[in-house]
Coordinates of C-alpha atoms in Angstrom, one line a residue:
M1 CA -123.4 -105.5 74.7
P2 CA -120.7 -105.6 77.5
N3 CA -118.5 -108.7 77.6
P4 CA -119.3 -110.4 80.9
G5 CA -116.0 -112.2 80.7
R6 CA -114.0 -109.1 81.0
S7 CA -112.2 -109.1 84.3
I8 CA -112.2 -106.3 86.9
S9 CA -108.5 -106.1 86.7
S10 CA -108.6 -105.4 82.9
L11 CA -111.0 -102.5 83.6
Q12 CA -108.7 -101.1 86.2
C13 CA -105.7 -101.4 83.8
S14 CA -107.6 -99.4 81.2
R15 CA -108.1 -96.4 83.4
S16 CA -106.3 -93.2 82.5
P17 CA -103.6 -91.6 84.7
A18 CA -106.3 -89.2 85.9
M19 CA -108.5 -92.1 87.1
H20 CA -105.5 -93.7 88.8
A21 CA -104.6 -90.4 90.5
V22 CA -108.2 -90.0 91.8
A23 CA -108.5 -93.6 92.8
N24 CA -105.3 -93.3 94.8
D25 CA -107.0 -90.6 96.9
A26 CA -108.9 -93.3 98.7
R27 CA -105.7 -95.0 100.1
P28 CA -102.5 -93.8 101.8
V29 CA -99.7 -92.7 99.5
R30 CA -96.1 -93.6 100.2
L31 CA -93.7 -90.8 99.7
G32 CA -91.0 -92.1 97.5
L33 CA -89.8 -92.5 93.9
N34 CA -90.4 -95.6 91.8
G35 CA -88.0 -97.1 89.3
G36 CA -89.3 -95.1 86.4
Q37 CA -89.0 -91.8 88.3
I38 CA -85.5 -92.7 89.4
R39 CA -84.5 -93.4 85.7
S40 CA -86.0 -90.1 84.7
F41 CA -83.2 -88.4 86.6
G42 CA -80.6 -90.0 84.3
P43 CA -80.3 -87.5 81.3
A44 CA -80.4 -84.4 83.5
T45 CA -77.9 -85.9 85.9
V46 CA -75.6 -86.8 83.0
A47 CA -75.8 -83.2 81.7
I48 CA -74.9 -81.9 85.1
I49 CA -71.9 -84.2 85.4
V50 CA -70.7 -83.3 81.9
L51 CA -71.0 -79.6 82.5
I52 CA -69.2 -79.8 85.9
A53 CA -66.4 -81.9 84.4
Y54 CA -65.9 -79.6 81.4
F55 CA -66.0 -76.3 83.3
S56 CA -63.7 -77.6 86.1
F57 CA -61.2 -78.8 83.5
V58 CA -61.2 -75.4 81.8
N59 CA -61.0 -73.5 85.1
P60 CA -60.3 -75.4 88.4
L61 CA -61.8 -72.5 90.3
F62 CA -65.2 -73.6 89.1
L63 CA -65.2 -76.3 91.9
S64 CA -64.3 -73.9 94.6
T65 CA -66.5 -73.5 97.7
A66 CA -67.0 -69.8 96.9
N67 CA -68.2 -70.6 93.4
A68 CA -70.6 -73.2 94.7
G69 CA -72.1 -70.5 96.9
N70 CA -72.4 -68.3 93.8
I71 CA -74.3 -71.0 91.9
G72 CA -76.6 -71.3 94.8
R73 CA -77.3 -67.6 95.1
Q74 CA -77.8 -67.2 91.3
S75 CA -80.2 -70.2 91.0
A76 CA -82.3 -69.7 94.2
V77 CA -84.8 -67.3 92.7
L78 CA -84.9 -69.3 89.4
L79 CA -85.7 -72.4 91.3
M80 CA -88.6 -70.8 93.1
V81 CA -90.1 -69.5 89.9
A82 CA -89.5 -72.8 88.1
L83 CA -91.3 -74.6 90.9
A84 CA -94.2 -72.2 90.5
E85 CA -94.4 -72.9 86.7
T86 CA -94.2 -76.6 87.4
V87 CA -97.5 -76.5 89.3
V88 CA -99.3 -74.9 86.3
I89 CA -97.7 -77.1 83.7
L90 CA -98.6 -80.2 85.6
V91 CA -102.3 -79.4 85.1
G92 CA -101.7 -78.9 81.4
S93 CA -101.6 -75.1 81.4
I94 CA -98.8 -72.5 81.2
D95 CA -98.2 -69.1 82.8
L96 CA -96.3 -66.6 80.7
S97 CA -96.7 -63.8 83.2
I98 CA -94.4 -65.2 85.9
G99 CA -91.3 -63.1 85.0
A100 CA -93.3 -59.8 85.0
L101 CA -95.1 -60.9 88.2
V102 CA -91.7 -61.4 89.9
T103 CA -90.7 -57.9 88.9
V104 CA -93.9 -56.2 90.1
A105 CA -94.1 -58.2 93.3
G106 CA -90.5 -57.1 94.0
L107 CA -91.4 -53.5 93.3
V108 CA -94.5 -53.6 95.5
S109 CA -92.5 -55.2 98.4
A110 CA -89.8 -52.6 98.0
L111 CA -92.4 -49.9 98.4
A112 CA -93.9 -51.7 101.4
V113 CA -90.7 -52.5 103.4
D114 CA -90.3 -49.1 105.2
Q115 CA -94.0 -49.0 106.0
V116 CA -94.7 -52.6 107.2
G117 CA -91.3 -54.0 107.8
A118 CA -89.5 -56.9 106.2
F119 CA -91.8 -59.7 107.2
G120 CA -94.8 -57.5 106.3
A121 CA -93.3 -56.9 102.9
I122 CA -92.9 -60.6 102.4
L123 CA -96.6 -61.1 103.1
V124 CA -97.5 -58.3 100.8
G125 CA -95.5 -59.8 97.9
I126 CA -97.0 -63.3 98.4
A127 CA -100.5 -61.8 98.6
F128 CA -100.0 -59.7 95.5
G129 CA -98.8 -62.8 93.6
G130 CA -101.7 -64.9 94.9
L131 CA -104.2 -62.3 93.7
V132 CA -102.6 -62.2 90.2
G133 CA -102.7 -66.0 90.1
L134 CA -106.4 -65.9 91.2
A135 CA -107.2 -63.4 88.4
N136 CA -105.5 -65.7 85.9
G137 CA -107.2 -68.8 87.1
I138 CA -110.7 -67.2 87.1
M139 CA -110.3 -65.7 83.6
I140 CA -109.1 -69.1 82.2
T141 CA -111.8 -71.1 83.8
A142 CA -114.7 -68.7 83.6
L143 CA -114.1 -67.2 80.2
R144 CA -112.7 -70.6 78.8
V145 CA -109.8 -68.8 77.2
P146 CA -106.5 -70.8 76.8
S147 CA -104.0 -70.1 79.6
F148 CA -101.4 -69.1 77.0
L149 CA -103.5 -66.1 75.9
V150 CA -104.7 -65.0 79.3
T151 CA -101.2 -65.0 80.8
L152 CA -99.8 -63.4 77.8
G153 CA -102.2 -60.5 78.4
M154 CA -101.4 -60.5 82.0
L155 CA -97.7 -60.3 81.1
S156 CA -98.5 -57.0 79.2
I157 CA -100.6 -55.7 82.1
L158 CA -97.9 -56.4 84.7
T159 CA -95.2 -54.9 82.5
G160 CA -97.1 -51.7 82.3
V161 CA -97.8 -51.7 86.1
G162 CA -94.1 -52.2 86.7
N163 CA -93.1 -49.3 84.5
Q164 CA -95.7 -47.1 86.2
L165 CA -94.4 -48.0 89.7
S166 CA -90.7 -47.7 88.9
Q167 CA -90.7 -45.0 86.2
G168 CA -87.7 -46.9 84.9
Q169 CA -85.7 -46.5 88.1
S170 CA -84.8 -48.8 91.0
I171 CA -86.9 -48.4 94.2
L172 CA -84.7 -48.1 97.2
Y173 CA -85.6 -48.6 100.9
D174 CA -84.0 -47.8 104.2
D175 CA -84.9 -50.9 106.3
Q176 CA -82.1 -53.4 105.8
T177 CA -83.8 -56.3 107.6
L178 CA -84.9 -57.9 104.4
P179 CA -81.5 -58.0 102.7
N180 CA -80.0 -59.2 106.0
V181 CA -82.5 -62.1 106.2
V182 CA -82.2 -63.0 102.5
N183 CA -78.4 -62.7 102.2
G184 CA -77.5 -63.8 105.7
I185 CA -75.7 -67.0 106.4
T186 CA -77.0 -69.0 109.4
V187 CA -76.5 -72.8 108.7
F188 CA -73.4 -74.5 107.3
G189 CA -72.2 -71.4 105.6
V190 CA -75.0 -71.6 103.1
P191 CA -76.9 -68.3 102.2
N192 CA -80.4 -68.2 103.6
I193 CA -81.9 -67.6 100.2
V194 CA -80.5 -71.0 99.1
W195 CA -82.1 -72.7 102.1
F196 CA -85.4 -71.0 101.3
A197 CA -85.3 -72.4 97.8
I198 CA -84.4 -75.9 99.0
L199 CA -87.1 -76.0 101.6
L200 CA -89.6 -74.8 99.0
T201 CA -88.5 -77.7 96.7
I202 CA -89.0 -80.2 99.5
L203 CA -92.4 -78.7 100.3
F204 CA -93.6 -78.8 96.7
T205 CA -92.3 -82.4 96.3
V206 CA -94.2 -83.5 99.4
V207 CA -97.4 -81.8 98.2
A208 CA -97.0 -83.4 94.8
F209 CA -96.6 -87.0 96.0
R210 CA -98.4 -87.1 99.4
T211 CA -101.4 -84.9 99.3
R212 CA -104.8 -84.8 97.7
L213 CA -103.9 -81.5 96.0
G214 CA -100.9 -83.1 94.4
R215 CA -102.8 -86.2 93.1
Y216 CA -105.6 -83.9 91.7
L217 CA -103.0 -81.7 89.9
Y218 CA -101.6 -84.8 88.2
A219 CA -105.2 -86.0 87.5
L220 CA -106.1 -82.7 85.7
G221 CA -102.9 -82.9 83.6
G222 CA -103.8 -86.5 82.7
G223 CA -107.2 -85.4 81.3
E224 CA -109.7 -82.9 82.6
M225 CA -112.8 -84.6 81.3
V226 CA -111.8 -87.9 82.9
A227 CA -110.9 -86.2 86.1
A228 CA -114.3 -84.4 86.2
N229 CA -116.1 -87.7 85.5
A230 CA -114.2 -89.2 88.5
G231 CA -115.5 -86.4 90.8
V232 CA -112.5 -84.0 90.8
P233 CA -113.7 -80.3 91.1
V234 CA -111.7 -79.3 88.1
T235 CA -112.4 -75.6 88.2
F236 CA -111.4 -75.2 91.8
Y237 CA -108.1 -77.1 91.6
K238 CA -107.2 -75.3 88.3
I239 CA -107.7 -71.9 89.9
L240 CA -105.8 -73.1 93.0
A241 CA -102.8 -74.2 90.8
F242 CA -102.6 -70.6 89.4
I243 CA -102.9 -69.1 92.9
L244 CA -100.0 -71.3 94.1
C245 CA -98.0 -70.3 91.1
G246 CA -98.7 -66.6 91.6
A247 CA -98.0 -66.7 95.4
T248 CA -94.7 -68.5 94.9
C249 CA -93.7 -66.0 92.2
G250 CA -94.6 -63.2 94.6
L251 CA -92.3 -64.8 97.2
A252 CA -89.5 -65.0 94.6
G253 CA -90.0 -61.3 93.8
V254 CA -89.5 -60.4 97.5
M255 CA -86.4 -62.6 97.7
L256 CA -85.0 -61.0 94.6
T257 CA -85.7 -57.5 96.1
G258 CA -84.0 -58.5 99.3
Q259 CA -81.0 -60.0 97.4
V260 CA -80.2 -56.8 95.6
A261 CA -81.5 -54.5 98.3
A262 CA -83.8 -52.7 95.9
G263 CA -86.8 -53.2 93.6
T264 CA -85.6 -53.1 90.0
P265 CA -87.8 -52.6 86.9
A266 CA -86.3 -55.5 84.9
A267 CA -85.6 -58.0 87.7
G268 CA -87.6 -60.9 86.2
N269 CA -86.9 -60.4 82.5
S270 CA -84.9 -63.6 82.1
L271 CA -86.9 -65.8 84.4
L272 CA -89.8 -66.8 82.1
L273 CA -87.8 -68.6 79.4
N274 CA -85.2 -70.0 81.9
S275 CA -87.9 -71.4 84.2
I276 CA -89.9 -73.1 81.4
A277 CA -86.7 -74.5 80.0
A278 CA -85.8 -75.9 83.4
V279 CA -89.2 -77.4 83.9
V280 CA -89.1 -79.2 80.5
M281 CA -85.5 -80.1 80.7
G282 CA -86.1 -81.7 84.1
G283 CA -88.7 -84.0 82.5
T284 CA -92.1 -82.4 83.2
A285 CA -94.2 -82.7 80.0
L286 CA -95.8 -79.5 78.7
S287 CA -99.0 -81.6 78.0
G288 CA -99.3 -82.0 81.8
G289 CA -99.7 -85.0 84.2
V290 CA -96.1 -86.1 84.0
G291 CA -93.0 -84.9 86.0
G292 CA -92.9 -82.9 89.1
P293 CA -90.8 -80.6 91.4
H294 CA -88.1 -83.2 91.9
R295 CA -87.3 -83.1 88.2
T296 CA -87.5 -79.3 88.0
F297 CA -84.7 -79.1 90.6
L298 CA -82.3 -80.9 88.3
G299 CA -83.4 -78.7 85.3
V300 CA -82.6 -75.6 87.3
L301 CA -79.2 -77.0 88.2
V302 CA -78.3 -77.6 84.5
I303 CA -79.1 -74.0 83.6
A304 CA -77.4 -72.5 86.7
I305 CA -74.2 -74.5 86.2
L306 CA -74.2 -73.7 82.5
T307 CA -74.7 -69.9 83.2
N308 CA -72.1 -69.8 86.0
G309 CA -69.6 -71.9 84.1
M310 CA -69.6 -69.6 81.1
D311 CA -69.0 -66.7 83.4
V312 CA -66.1 -68.4 85.2
T313 CA -64.5 -69.6 81.9
Q314 CA -64.9 -66.1 80.5
V315 CA -67.1 -66.9 77.5
D316 CA -68.0 -63.8 75.5
P317 CA -71.2 -62.3 77.0
F318 CA -72.6 -62.0 73.5
M319 CA -72.1 -65.7 72.9
Q320 CA -73.5 -66.9 76.2
D321 CA -77.2 -66.6 75.1
I322 CA -76.4 -68.5 71.9
V323 CA -74.6 -71.3 73.7
K324 CA -77.3 -71.5 76.3
G325 CA -80.0 -71.8 73.7
I326 CA -78.1 -74.6 71.9
V327 CA -77.5 -76.5 75.1
I328 CA -81.2 -76.1 76.2
I329 CA -82.4 -77.5 72.8
L330 CA -80.0 -80.4 73.0
A331 CA -80.8 -81.1 76.6
V332 CA -84.5 -81.0 76.1
A333 CA -84.2 -83.2 73.0
L334 CA -82.3 -85.8 75.1
T335 CA -84.4 -85.6 78.2
I336 CA -88.0 -85.3 76.8
D337 CA -90.1 -88.5 77.0
R338 CA -91.7 -88.6 73.5
S339 CA -94.0 -91.4 74.5
K340 CA -96.0 -88.9 76.5
Y341 CA -96.9 -86.8 73.4
A342 CA -99.4 -88.2 70.9
F343 CA -98.4 -85.5 68.5
I344 CA -95.4 -83.2 68.2
K345 CA -96.8 -79.7 67.2

């Protein structure tokens, strides 16, 4: 028998994060960061400061303007892909096909440039990525197969498609509009591809904290059953998350093709692990519902600074992967919020 003395406020406090996210849909949301979110920047920020201090001490050229531009160029595509992965991880899923998708989207856009022009190729890449994301989302929701397994299969499919399209060779194109747009410098001496990545980060952050879509993504990550009971169309928004992830990876593939002026068969090989590492290192929980694009930005900076710094300080190429792996493990161990995990598996 329910306790009539239980207050309404106690019922509200007992709601899950998913219920709070859905309830917030009924009132305006202020774009901003609360104290807990600001504190979450701490560990990643400390890692960035320590890495900058160390590499600049070893080689003062690390702090040069030219090297800062190199870091921006090297991290722009990774940031786009990590933002895409963040959307899927926020709903409690994962996408293992993103690296292969970036590769194939780049190859498809390289084939399309001379036929439909640079901006047409951009649309082709985004559309291709969105369709792959749609396929992933439908298979996950309709077949009720874990996202890990579906996207692992899609990874294999896309790898095969990429090999068929490229036959192991780079795909060149004549129209140089795309490379000029991607690599050009129009504002404050910063490459356009860096501005694209920054604007995408701002857009994703606004969507996450100020729109119904963002609130529902957090609600799904907080608990699908609770979100469904609260009236959230779970299937629709889960599929939409994978479409957004795929479309963003498609855009990243086009940007990468423009950056190197060719479609290359192994362009996205390193992006899968680095993007997931950046998302988790930034503070987005793999269990979903916690984190966001603003944290992923810092995680990408850690990886980009570490990678560039080892190049500048001439660390042995065979040692770089070992060092990166150790630093990623340590950084994740320091930044992860263990209170968000009921069990460590």
